[in-house]
Amino acid sequence: MLVVGIVAFGLFRYVGDPVMSMAGIEATQQDREELRERLGLNESPLLQFGHFIKDAVRGEFGISYRAARPVSDLIAERLPATIELVIVSSILALVLGVGLGILVALHPQSPFSRIILSGSLIGNCLPTFVNGILLIYLVSVTLHWLPSFGRGEVVAVGSWTTGFLTLSGLKSLIMPALTLALFQITLVLRLVRAEMMEVLQAEFIRCARARGLSQRAVNFGHALKNTLLPVITIAGLNIGSVIAFSAITETVFQWPGLSLLFIDSVRFGDIPVMASYLILVAFVFVIINLVVDLLYFIIDPRLRLRRSVAMTGG
Amino acid sequence: MTAESADTVPVLSVKGLRVEIPLWDDIVVPVNDVSFDIAPGEVLGIVGESGAGKSITGAAVIGPMDPPSRIAGGEVWLQGRRIDTLSGSELRRIRGRDIGAVFQDPLTALDPLQTVGEQLIETIRTHLPLDRHAARTRAIAMLDQVGLPAAERRLDDYPHHLSGGMRQRVVIAMALCTDPVLVIADEPTTALDVSIQAQIIDLLKTQCRQRGTAVMLITHDMGVIAETADRVGVMYAGRLVEIGSVTQMIKAPRHPYTHGLMASIPRLNQIRRRLTQIKGAMPRLTAIPDGCAFHPRCSHAVDKCRETLPVLTPLDDGGAAACWQVGRSGNRPALPQPSVVPDLAPLSRLVASEPPLVDIDNVSQYFDVSKPLIERLATRQGRRILKAVDGVSLSIRRGETVAIVGESGCGKSTLARMVVGLYRPTSGSVRFDGTDVGKMRRQHRFQMIFQDPYASLNPRWRTASLIAEPLRTHGIDVGRGVRRRVDELLEMVGLSAADGDRYPHEFSGGQRQRISIARALACEPEFIVCDEPTSALDVSVQAQILNLMKDLQDELKLTLMFISHNLAVVRHMADHIGVMYLGRLVETSPASELFARPKHPYTRMLLDAIPDIERGGRVGAAPRGEAADPANAPTGCGFHPRCAIAVAACRIERPNLVAQGDGAAVACPVSDTSAAAPADASHPVELVAVR
């Protein structure tokens, strides 16, 4: 977190001269000095960093150079769109990925599994933007089923704008979410499949079968739980990368989310927005890792605090 | 209880069983035309070396097999009902209900994410119409019967809370919890230490006898068979070559393979300079010879053996053997004994006056196994130090073989690694010919041979490069070209020069261990440390390797340090033996003395735990308890919680090695008095609890 903070601050402080981009060419030397003073650019770098961190903790990331509005406002505006997109596609990825992965692992020889597997290879290879564009071409341009861009109508619930409550909002959500999830689905699918096939070879599965347990009990009671351990780690990290990939998806579908804001900011050199985006993403990554670790802790009894069991004597 | 009505019908009847594994261009037949019966309450042992098809036979009975393996022929009958043709769900009702299974490795046989109780109750409720509460009561009763202390509390333990021996008890409880008529135990003790093995065998035997459960015991260990089984079937290359009563098999085996197998087992009660060996190794499944599969290794083979497959022919005494040379009466024509090499006279290799070649002076190896600092601060725990080796002193004279024995976790491998300088001792020093090993840069004068010949050879290198590597590393000028030297070495270990161009995977386990030996010998070392060099090998191959090592030792005047858990192997190899327990030497003694008059109670326990093939099993009672966690060793003498003769002082004071008159040294002040009268393990003193 701190490292990202430093990088973000470095960007903020040293890449380009914000005064130049804010004040415009006609501004006098005196105007510039005033602006410099107001932005606190004359203090020592360490002090500036201190302020930067302090503000960041309070959720203030300064003023966008381009929109001349507080960055926190901009982010608050865009955040719901991205979060809705990421959540929906993560759920898609997990449900479809794990579900199909189990199916493929349990019936490795069936034609259905073979189709899914080769399909997943395509999903794995095609870049996200190609998927997106293909989907737009097929579903929107050719079939006219779903809108090709934007969020549709949104309803404001307090400060939160949601697309879940209107039909057009939901319709607009399907394609971007699917595009974003596609890569993750294939990844989770292949991971679950590989792990599950390995677990099914394990001695304790043989033992469970020899105990005459039902297929269901063996596959879902014993095999699945053991499969999910490593899957959780990877899947958790990938939800983070879903956010990263969302940059591309949001661009392709003109989805008014954070990443689109970020991309626009990069184009205009809007450092405060970029810096705060970086920090936000890092923050989300850290949170996800924490959740993953906690989940691990819940699932795997070996990680829980060991009761002191004396083994001697018999 | 259907068993009572079916007394005359065998519990299990296997007829002409054939298992196939299709490969992409071939079909492999790991089990071919195997037939046997198991009577109610009978224990049938199935022995054979790895690849003989014994485990697959067991798996086929439990069935269905993991694809692509399939039962391609034959019938399996359970209590007069054919079961190999049943559908999956019908078979499932039999598995776990009528047939229980115990697998080899208790560490992996239980689901790590579910408690012992959950798994046990799940099994009970799958097969018996019991509600949760009744199933729980039954589970507790089962755990109690298999000797798990505080059974009710153990129900909520996860498998990782339990030691290997405890887990195997749980697995046995799981196999027996539905009162099956047959238990299939596939190498149930192979992964366990000798003392635990004895406990588990005892348990399996008594539990099955009490319940009248028949057992199919699959193992490679004749000792276990001798102790447990009523009848034995011997498998070779997928076929049953001989079947008969245990005593028959031990006293007078008929088939030349059984004969060789029995003779190649190192025994405790005999010291022979050489073990009887069967030449070669079991054929691969893809290349089973025509005729009798054993003929290339058989010294009795005649032309008929090479052409026609012998069938399992019943003999007059109820046994059966598949060999053309064995007549109906069971007598084999008197032919020369299979490749018995005359015993060499013991050489007096030792030069007593010389200073020791290797001097291990009070070495210790401590490992820090503490939790991370933050966690330690939070839980207010101190550092945890694992004393893997704790103050061991030993000297090895030139030309001598010193063996270190002990169960897993006793620190014997750690000691070996310190001796060759792979680990730097935490304290103390190892001197080789007067120089500190830690300060030596080039160490070509001593070498190490590792346990696992599959893992210790780089699979991407050709054999010649593997053997030549130490020569290149140490820049030794062998004077006649590296390749010449490699060829020489290959021949020395019984391979041919042409083998140098092959890769390790093309060799069998025994051949790979020969390559390891050749590599160790490349620099003409004076001293070789062998860490369990034969424990990954089959008995007949083990005999070859042990003989080879003895020959090479005599020929090259080598000094050996031999690490092993197998006392019989040690007896065969060593001049001097050190017994380790929890990081400390508890007894050192000349080999003959140790076996004749073991002094430390732990040594006695180890010796008692080994099944004696000749006398139909172990003589004493099974040893008690399990070795303590080295990171949490008991105070005083580490052995006191398991010791039958421990006194109060043993809990407080840690005894040091004290020299005895006969060249032995023992770290037990109590045993002096009791050494004269053998310890009676038959009425053990109550456990001295100090927790």
JSON list of N, CA and C in Angstrom, two decimals, chain A residues 214-267:
[
{"chain": "A", "resi": 214, "resn": "SER", "atom": "N", "xyz": [-21.54, -42.50, -1.33]},
{"chain": "A", "resi": 214, "resn": "SER", "atom": "CA", "xyz": [-22.16, -42.24, -2.62]},
{"chain": "A", "resi": 214, "resn": "SER", "atom": "C", "xyz": [-21.27, -41.32, -3.44]},
{"chain": "A", "resi": 215, "resn": "GLN", "atom": "N", "xyz": [-21.45, -41.37, -4.75]},
{"chain": "A", "resi": 215, "resn": "GLN", "atom": "CA", "xyz": [-20.70, -40.50, -5.66]},
{"chain": "A", "resi": 215, "resn": "GLN", "atom": "C", "xyz": [-20.76, -39.05, -5.19]},
{"chain": "A", "resi": 216, "resn": "ARG", "atom": "N", "xyz": [-22.00, -38.67, -4.82]},
{"chain": "A", "resi": 216, "resn": "ARG", "atom": "CA", "xyz": [-22.24, -37.30, -4.40]},
{"chain": "A", "resi": 216, "resn": "ARG", "atom": "C", "xyz": [-21.37, -36.94, -3.20]},
{"chain": "A", "resi": 217, "resn": "ALA", "atom": "N", "xyz": [-21.38, -37.82, -2.21]},
{"chain": "A", "resi": 217, "resn": "ALA", "atom": "CA", "xyz": [-20.61, -37.55, -0.99]},
{"chain": "A", "resi": 217, "resn": "ALA", "atom": "C", "xyz": [-19.12, -37.48, -1.31]},
{"chain": "A", "resi": 218, "resn": "VAL", "atom": "N", "xyz": [-18.67, -38.36, -2.20]},
{"chain": "A", "resi": 218, "resn": "VAL", "atom": "CA", "xyz": [-17.24, -38.36, -2.52]},
{"chain": "A", "resi": 218, "resn": "VAL", "atom": "C", "xyz": [-16.87, -37.10, -3.29]},
{"chain": "A", "resi": 219, "resn": "ASN", "atom": "N", "xyz": [-17.67, -36.83, -4.34]},
{"chain": "A", "resi": 219, "resn": "ASN", "atom": "CA", "xyz": [-17.30, -35.72, -5.22]},
{"chain": "A", "resi": 219, "resn": "ASN", "atom": "C", "xyz": [-17.47, -34.35, -4.57]},
{"chain": "A", "resi": 220, "resn": "PHE", "atom": "N", "xyz": [-18.60, -34.20, -3.88]},
{"chain": "A", "resi": 220, "resn": "PHE", "atom": "CA", "xyz": [-18.86, -32.86, -3.35]},
{"chain": "A", "resi": 220, "resn": "PHE", "atom": "C", "xyz": [-18.48, -32.74, -1.87]},
{"chain": "A", "resi": 221, "resn": "GLY", "atom": "N", "xyz": [-18.62, -33.82, -1.13]},
{"chain": "A", "resi": 221, "resn": "GLY", "atom": "CA", "xyz": [-18.26, -33.75, 0.27]},
{"chain": "A", "resi": 221, "resn": "GLY", "atom": "C", "xyz": [-16.76, -33.71, 0.49]},
{"chain": "A", "resi": 222, "resn": "HIS", "atom": "N", "xyz": [-16.04, -34.54, -0.25]},
{"chain": "A", "resi": 222, "resn": "HIS", "atom": "CA", "xyz": [-14.61, -34.64, 0.00]},
{"chain": "A", "resi": 222, "resn": "HIS", "atom": "C", "xyz": [-13.75, -33.97, -1.06]},
{"chain": "A", "resi": 223, "resn": "ALA", "atom": "N", "xyz": [-14.06, -34.25, -2.34]},
{"chain": "A", "resi": 223, "resn": "ALA", "atom": "CA", "xyz": [-13.18, -33.76, -3.39]},
{"chain": "A", "resi": 223, "resn": "ALA", "atom": "C", "xyz": [-13.29, -32.24, -3.56]},
{"chain": "A", "resi": 224, "resn": "LEU", "atom": "N", "xyz": [-14.52, -31.74, -3.61]},
{"chain": "A", "resi": 224, "resn": "LEU", "atom": "CA", "xyz": [-14.70, -30.33, -3.96]},
{"chain": "A", "resi": 224, "resn": "LEU", "atom": "C", "xyz": [-14.04, -29.41, -2.95]},
{"chain": "A", "resi": 225, "resn": "LYS", "atom": "N", "xyz": [-14.23, -29.73, -1.69]},
{"chain": "A", "resi": 225, "resn": "LYS", "atom": "CA", "xyz": [-13.70, -28.85, -0.65]},
{"chain": "A", "resi": 225, "resn": "LYS", "atom": "C", "xyz": [-12.18, -28.76, -0.76]},
{"chain": "A", "resi": 226, "resn": "ASN", "atom": "N", "xyz": [-11.57, -29.89, -1.00]},
{"chain": "A", "resi": 226, "resn": "ASN", "atom": "CA", "xyz": [-10.12, -29.89, -1.14]},
{"chain": "A", "resi": 226, "resn": "ASN", "atom": "C", "xyz": [-9.67, -29.18, -2.41]},
{"chain": "A", "resi": 227, "resn": "THR", "atom": "N", "xyz": [-10.53, -29.25, -3.43]},
{"chain": "A", "resi": 227, "resn": "THR", "atom": "CA", "xyz": [-10.21, -28.58, -4.68]},
{"chain": "A", "resi": 227, "resn": "THR", "atom": "C", "xyz": [-10.18, -27.07, -4.49]},
{"chain": "A", "resi": 228, "resn": "LEU", "atom": "N", "xyz": [-11.13, -26.59, -3.69]},
{"chain": "A", "resi": 228, "resn": "LEU", "atom": "CA", "xyz": [-11.34, -25.15, -3.63]},
{"chain": "A", "resi": 228, "resn": "LEU", "atom": "C", "xyz": [-10.21, -24.40, -2.94]},
{"chain": "A", "resi": 229, "resn": "LEU", "atom": "N", "xyz": [-9.43, -25.10, -2.11]},
{"chain": "A", "resi": 229, "resn": "LEU", "atom": "CA", "xyz": [-8.36, -24.39, -1.40]},
{"chain": "A", "resi": 229, "resn": "LEU", "atom": "C", "xyz": [-7.47, -23.57, -2.31]},
{"chain": "A", "resi": 230, "resn": "PRO", "atom": "N", "xyz": [-6.77, -24.22, -3.27]},
{"chain": "A", "resi": 230, "resn": "PRO", "atom": "CA", "xyz": [-5.91, -23.41, -4.13]},
{"chain": "A", "resi": 230, "resn": "PRO", "atom": "C", "xyz": [-6.70, -22.51, -5.06]},
{"chain": "A", "resi": 231, "resn": "VAL", "atom": "N", "xyz": [-7.91, -22.95, -5.42]},
{"chain": "A", "resi": 231, "resn": "VAL", "atom": "CA", "xyz": [-8.71, -22.15, -6.35]},
{"chain": "A", "resi": 231, "resn": "VAL", "atom": "C", "xyz": [-9.03, -20.79, -5.74]},
{"chain": "A", "resi": 232, "resn": "ILE", "atom": "N", "xyz": [-9.29, -20.80, -4.45]},
{"chain": "A", "resi": 232, "resn": "ILE", "atom": "CA", "xyz": [-9.65, -19.53, -3.79]},
{"chain": "A", "resi": 232, "resn": "ILE", "atom": "C", "xyz": [-8.54, -18.50, -3.93]},
{"chain": "A", "resi": 233, "resn": "THR", "atom": "N", "xyz": [-7.32, -18.94, -3.73]},
{"chain": "A", "resi": 233, "resn": "THR", "atom": "CA", "xyz": [-6.20, -18.00, -3.85]},
{"chain": "A", "resi": 233, "resn": "THR", "atom": "C", "xyz": [-6.16, -17.35, -5.21]},
{"chain": "A", "resi": 234, "resn": "ILE", "atom": "N", "xyz": [-6.16, -18.22, -6.22]},
{"chain": "A", "resi": 234, "resn": "ILE", "atom": "CA", "xyz": [-6.03, -17.71, -7.58]},
{"chain": "A", "resi": 234, "resn": "ILE", "atom": "C", "xyz": [-7.24, -16.86, -7.95]},
{"chain": "A", "resi": 235, "resn": "ALA", "atom": "N", "xyz": [-8.41, -17.38, -7.61]},
{"chain": "A", "resi": 235, "resn": "ALA", "atom": "CA", "xyz": [-9.63, -16.66, -7.97]},
{"chain": "A", "resi": 235, "resn": "ALA", "atom": "C", "xyz": [-9.65, -15.30, -7.28]},
{"chain": "A", "resi": 236, "resn": "GLY", "atom": "N", "xyz": [-9.24, -15.27, -6.03]},
{"chain": "A", "resi": 236, "resn": "GLY", "atom": "CA", "xyz": [-9.22, -14.01, -5.29]},
{"chain": "A", "resi": 236, "resn": "GLY", "atom": "C", "xyz": [-8.32, -13.00, -5.97]},
{"chain": "A", "resi": 237, "resn": "LEU", "atom": "N", "xyz": [-7.12, -13.44, -6.29]},
{"chain": "A", "resi": 237, "resn": "LEU", "atom": "CA", "xyz": [-6.20, -12.54, -6.97]},
{"chain": "A", "resi": 237, "resn": "LEU", "atom": "C", "xyz": [-6.77, -12.07, -8.29]},
{"chain": "A", "resi": 238, "resn": "ASN", "atom": "N", "xyz": [-7.55, -12.96, -8.92]},
{"chain": "A", "resi": 238, "resn": "ASN", "atom": "CA", "xyz": [-8.06, -12.61, -10.23]},
{"chain": "A", "resi": 238, "resn": "ASN", "atom": "C", "xyz": [-9.19, -11.61, -10.18]},
{"chain": "A", "resi": 239, "resn": "ILE", "atom": "N", "xyz": [-9.92, -11.60, -9.07]},
{"chain": "A", "resi": 239, "resn": "ILE", "atom": "CA", "xyz": [-10.95, -10.57, -8.97]},
{"chain": "A", "resi": 239, "resn": "ILE", "atom": "C", "xyz": [-10.25, -9.22, -9.02]},
{"chain": "A", "resi": 240, "resn": "GLY", "atom": "N", "xyz": [-9.06, -9.17, -8.43]},
{"chain": "A", "resi": 240, "resn": "GLY", "atom": "CA", "xyz": [-8.27, -7.95, -8.55]},
{"chain": "A", "resi": 240, "resn": "GLY", "atom": "C", "xyz": [-7.97, -7.63, -10.00]},
{"chain": "A", "resi": 241, "resn": "SER", "atom": "N", "xyz": [-7.58, -8.66, -10.74]},
{"chain": "A", "resi": 241, "resn": "SER", "atom": "CA", "xyz": [-7.21, -8.36, -12.12]},
{"chain": "A", "resi": 241, "resn": "SER", "atom": "C", "xyz": [-8.44, -8.10, -12.97]},
{"chain": "A", "resi": 242, "resn": "VAL", "atom": "N", "xyz": [-9.61, -8.53, -12.49]},
{"chain": "A", "resi": 242, "resn": "VAL", "atom": "CA", "xyz": [-10.85, -8.17, -13.20]},
{"chain": "A", "resi": 242, "resn": "VAL", "atom": "C", "xyz": [-10.94, -6.65, -13.26]},
{"chain": "A", "resi": 243, "resn": "ILE", "atom": "N", "xyz": [-10.56, -6.01, -12.15]},
{"chain": "A", "resi": 243, "resn": "ILE", "atom": "CA", "xyz": [-10.60, -4.55, -12.12]},
{"chain": "A", "resi": 243, "resn": "ILE", "atom": "C", "xyz": [-9.65, -3.98, -13.16]},
{"chain": "A", "resi": 244, "resn": "ALA", "atom": "N", "xyz": [-8.48, -4.60, -13.25]},
{"chain": "A", "resi": 244, "resn": "ALA", "atom": "CA", "xyz": [-7.51, -4.12, -14.24]},
{"chain": "A", "resi": 244, "resn": "ALA", "atom": "C", "xyz": [-8.06, -4.30, -15.66]},
{"chain": "A", "resi": 245, "resn": "PHE", "atom": "N", "xyz": [-8.62, -5.52, -15.90]},
{"chain": "A", "resi": 245, "resn": "PHE", "atom": "CA", "xyz": [-9.15, -5.78, -17.23]},
{"chain": "A", "resi": 245, "resn": "PHE", "atom": "C", "xyz": [-10.35, -4.89, -17.54]},
{"chain": "A", "resi": 246, "resn": "SER", "atom": "N", "xyz": [-11.00, -4.43, -16.49]},
{"chain": "A", "resi": 246, "resn": "SER", "atom": "CA", "xyz": [-12.21, -3.64, -16.72]},
{"chain": "A", "resi": 246, "resn": "SER", "atom": "C", "xyz": [-11.87, -2.37, -17.50]},
{"chain": "A", "resi": 247, "resn": "ALA", "atom": "N", "xyz": [-10.60, -1.93, -17.46]},
{"chain": "A", "resi": 247, "resn": "ALA", "atom": "CA", "xyz": [-10.21, -0.77, -18.24]},
{"chain": "A", "resi": 247, "resn": "ALA", "atom": "C", "xyz": [-10.54, -0.97, -19.71]},
{"chain": "A", "resi": 248, "resn": "ILE", "atom": "N", "xyz": [-10.15, -2.15, -20.20]},
{"chain": "A", "resi": 248, "resn": "ILE", "atom": "CA", "xyz": [-10.38, -2.42, -21.62]},
{"chain": "A", "resi": 248, "resn": "ILE", "atom": "C", "xyz": [-11.86, -2.57, -21.90]},
{"chain": "A", "resi": 249, "resn": "THR", "atom": "N", "xyz": [-12.53, -3.36, -21.05]},
{"chain": "A", "resi": 249, "resn": "THR", "atom": "CA", "xyz": [-13.95, -3.59, -21.27]},
{"chain": "A", "resi": 249, "resn": "THR", "atom": "C", "xyz": [-14.73, -2.27, -21.24]},
{"chain": "A", "resi": 250, "resn": "GLU", "atom": "N", "xyz": [-14.40, -1.45, -20.26]},
{"chain": "A", "resi": 250, "resn": "GLU", "atom": "CA", "xyz": [-15.13, -0.19, -20.15]},
{"chain": "A", "resi": 250, "resn": "GLU", "atom": "C", "xyz": [-14.90, 0.69, -21.37]},
{"chain": "A", "resi": 251, "resn": "THR", "atom": "N", "xyz": [-13.69, 0.61, -21.92]},
{"chain": "A", "resi": 251, "resn": "THR", "atom": "CA", "xyz": [-13.43, 1.39, -23.12]},
{"chain": "A", "resi": 251, "resn": "THR", "atom": "C", "xyz": [-14.26, 0.87, -24.28]},
{"chain": "A", "resi": 252, "resn": "VAL", "atom": "N", "xyz": [-14.23, -0.45, -24.45]},
{"chain": "A", "resi": 252, "resn": "VAL", "atom": "CA", "xyz": [-14.93, -1.03, -25.59]},
{"chain": "A", "resi": 252, "resn": "VAL", "atom": "C", "xyz": [-16.42, -0.73, -25.52]},
{"chain": "A", "resi": 253, "resn": "PHE", "atom": "N", "xyz": [-16.99, -0.86, -24.32]},
{"chain": "A", "resi": 253, "resn": "PHE", "atom": "CA", "xyz": [-18.44, -0.67, -24.19]},
{"chain": "A", "resi": 253, "resn": "PHE", "atom": "C", "xyz": [-18.80, 0.74, -23.75]},
{"chain": "A", "resi": 254, "resn": "GLN", "atom": "N", "xyz": [-17.83, 1.62, -23.69]},
{"chain": "A", "resi": 254, "resn": "GLN", "atom": "CA", "xyz": [-18.07, 2.98, -23.20]},
{"chain": "A", "resi": 254, "resn": "GLN", "atom": "C", "xyz": [-18.84, 2.95, -21.89]},
{"chain": "A", "resi": 255, "resn": "TRP", "atom": "N", "xyz": [-18.41, 2.12, -21.01]},
{"chain": "A", "resi": 255, "resn": "TRP", "atom": "CA", "xyz": [-19.06, 1.95, -19.71]},
{"chain": "A", "resi": 255, "resn": "TRP", "atom": "C", "xyz": [-18.56, 3.06, -18.79]},
{"chain": "A", "resi": 256, "resn": "PRO", "atom": "N", "xyz": [-19.47, 3.87, -18.27]},
{"chain": "A", "resi": 256, "resn": "PRO", "atom": "CA", "xyz": [-19.01, 5.05, -17.53]},
{"chain": "A", "resi": 256, "resn": "PRO", "atom": "C", "xyz": [-18.49, 4.70, -16.15]},
{"chain": "A", "resi": 257, "resn": "GLY", "atom": "N", "xyz": [-17.45, 3.90, -16.07]},
{"chain": "A", "resi": 257, "resn": "GLY", "atom": "CA", "xyz": [-16.92, 3.49, -14.78]},
{"chain": "A", "resi": 257, "resn": "GLY", "atom": "C", "xyz": [-15.59, 4.15, -14.49]},
{"chain": "A", "resi": 258, "resn": "LEU", "atom": "N", "xyz": [-14.97, 3.69, -13.42]},
{"chain": "A", "resi": 258, "resn": "LEU", "atom": "CA", "xyz": [-13.71, 4.25, -12.96]},
{"chain": "A", "resi": 258, "resn": "LEU", "atom": "C", "xyz": [-12.60, 4.14, -13.98]},
{"chain": "A", "resi": 259, "resn": "SER", "atom": "N", "xyz": [-12.53, 2.96, -14.60]},
{"chain": "A", "resi": 259, "resn": "SER", "atom": "CA", "xyz": [-11.41, 2.72, -15.50]},
{"chain": "A", "resi": 259, "resn": "SER", "atom": "C", "xyz": [-11.48, 3.64, -16.70]},
{"chain": "A", "resi": 260, "resn": "LEU", "atom": "N", "xyz": [-12.70, 3.88, -17.14]},
{"chain": "A", "resi": 260, "resn": "LEU", "atom": "CA", "xyz": [-12.86, 4.79, -18.27]},
{"chain": "A", "resi": 260, "resn": "LEU", "atom": "C", "xyz": [-12.35, 6.17, -17.85]},
{"chain": "A", "resi": 261, "resn": "LEU", "atom": "N", "xyz": [-12.69, 6.52, -16.63]},
{"chain": "A", "resi": 261, "resn": "LEU", "atom": "CA", "xyz": [-12.21, 7.79, -16.08]},
{"chain": "A", "resi": 261, "resn": "LEU", "atom": "C", "xyz": [-10.68, 7.81, -16.07]},
{"chain": "A", "resi": 262, "resn": "PHE", "atom": "N", "xyz": [-10.12, 6.69, -15.68]},
{"chain": "A", "resi": 262, "resn": "PHE", "atom": "CA", "xyz": [-8.67, 6.58, -15.60]},
{"chain": "A", "resi": 262, "resn": "PHE", "atom": "C", "xyz": [-8.03, 6.74, -16.98]},
{"chain": "A", "resi": 263, "resn": "ILE", "atom": "N", "xyz": [-8.62, 6.00, -17.94]},
{"chain": "A", "resi": 263, "resn": "ILE", "atom": "CA", "xyz": [-8.08, 6.05, -19.29]},
{"chain": "A", "resi": 263, "resn": "ILE", "atom": "C", "xyz": [-8.13, 7.48, -19.82]},
{"chain": "A", "resi": 264, "resn": "ASP", "atom": "N", "xyz": [-9.29, 8.12, -19.60]},
{"chain": "A", "resi": 264, "resn": "ASP", "atom": "CA", "xyz": [-9.43, 9.51, -20.04]},
{"chain": "A", "resi": 264, "resn": "ASP", "atom": "C", "xyz": [-8.38, 10.39, -19.38]},
{"chain": "A", "resi": 265, "resn": "SER", "atom": "N", "xyz": [-8.16, 10.13, -18.08]},
{"chain": "A", "resi": 265, "resn": "SER", "atom": "CA", "xyz": [-7.20, 10.96, -17.36]},
{"chain": "A", "resi": 265, "resn": "SER", "atom": "C", "xyz": [-5.79, 10.77, -17.89]},
{"chain": "A", "resi": 266, "resn": "VAL", "atom": "N", "xyz": [-5.49, 9.51, -18.22]},
{"chain": "A", "resi": 266, "resn": "VAL", "atom": "CA", "xyz": [-4.16, 9.25, -18.78]},
{"chain": "A", "resi": 266, "resn": "VAL", "atom": "C", "xyz": [-3.98, 10.06, -20.05]},
{"chain": "A", "resi": 267, "resn": "ARG", "atom": "N", "xyz": [-5.04, 10.06, -20.84]},
{"chain": "A", "resi": 267, "resn": "ARG", "atom": "CA", "xyz": [-4.96, 10.76, -22.11]},
{"chain": "A", "resi": 267, "resn": "ARG", "atom": "C", "xyz": [-4.67, 12.25, -21.89]}
]
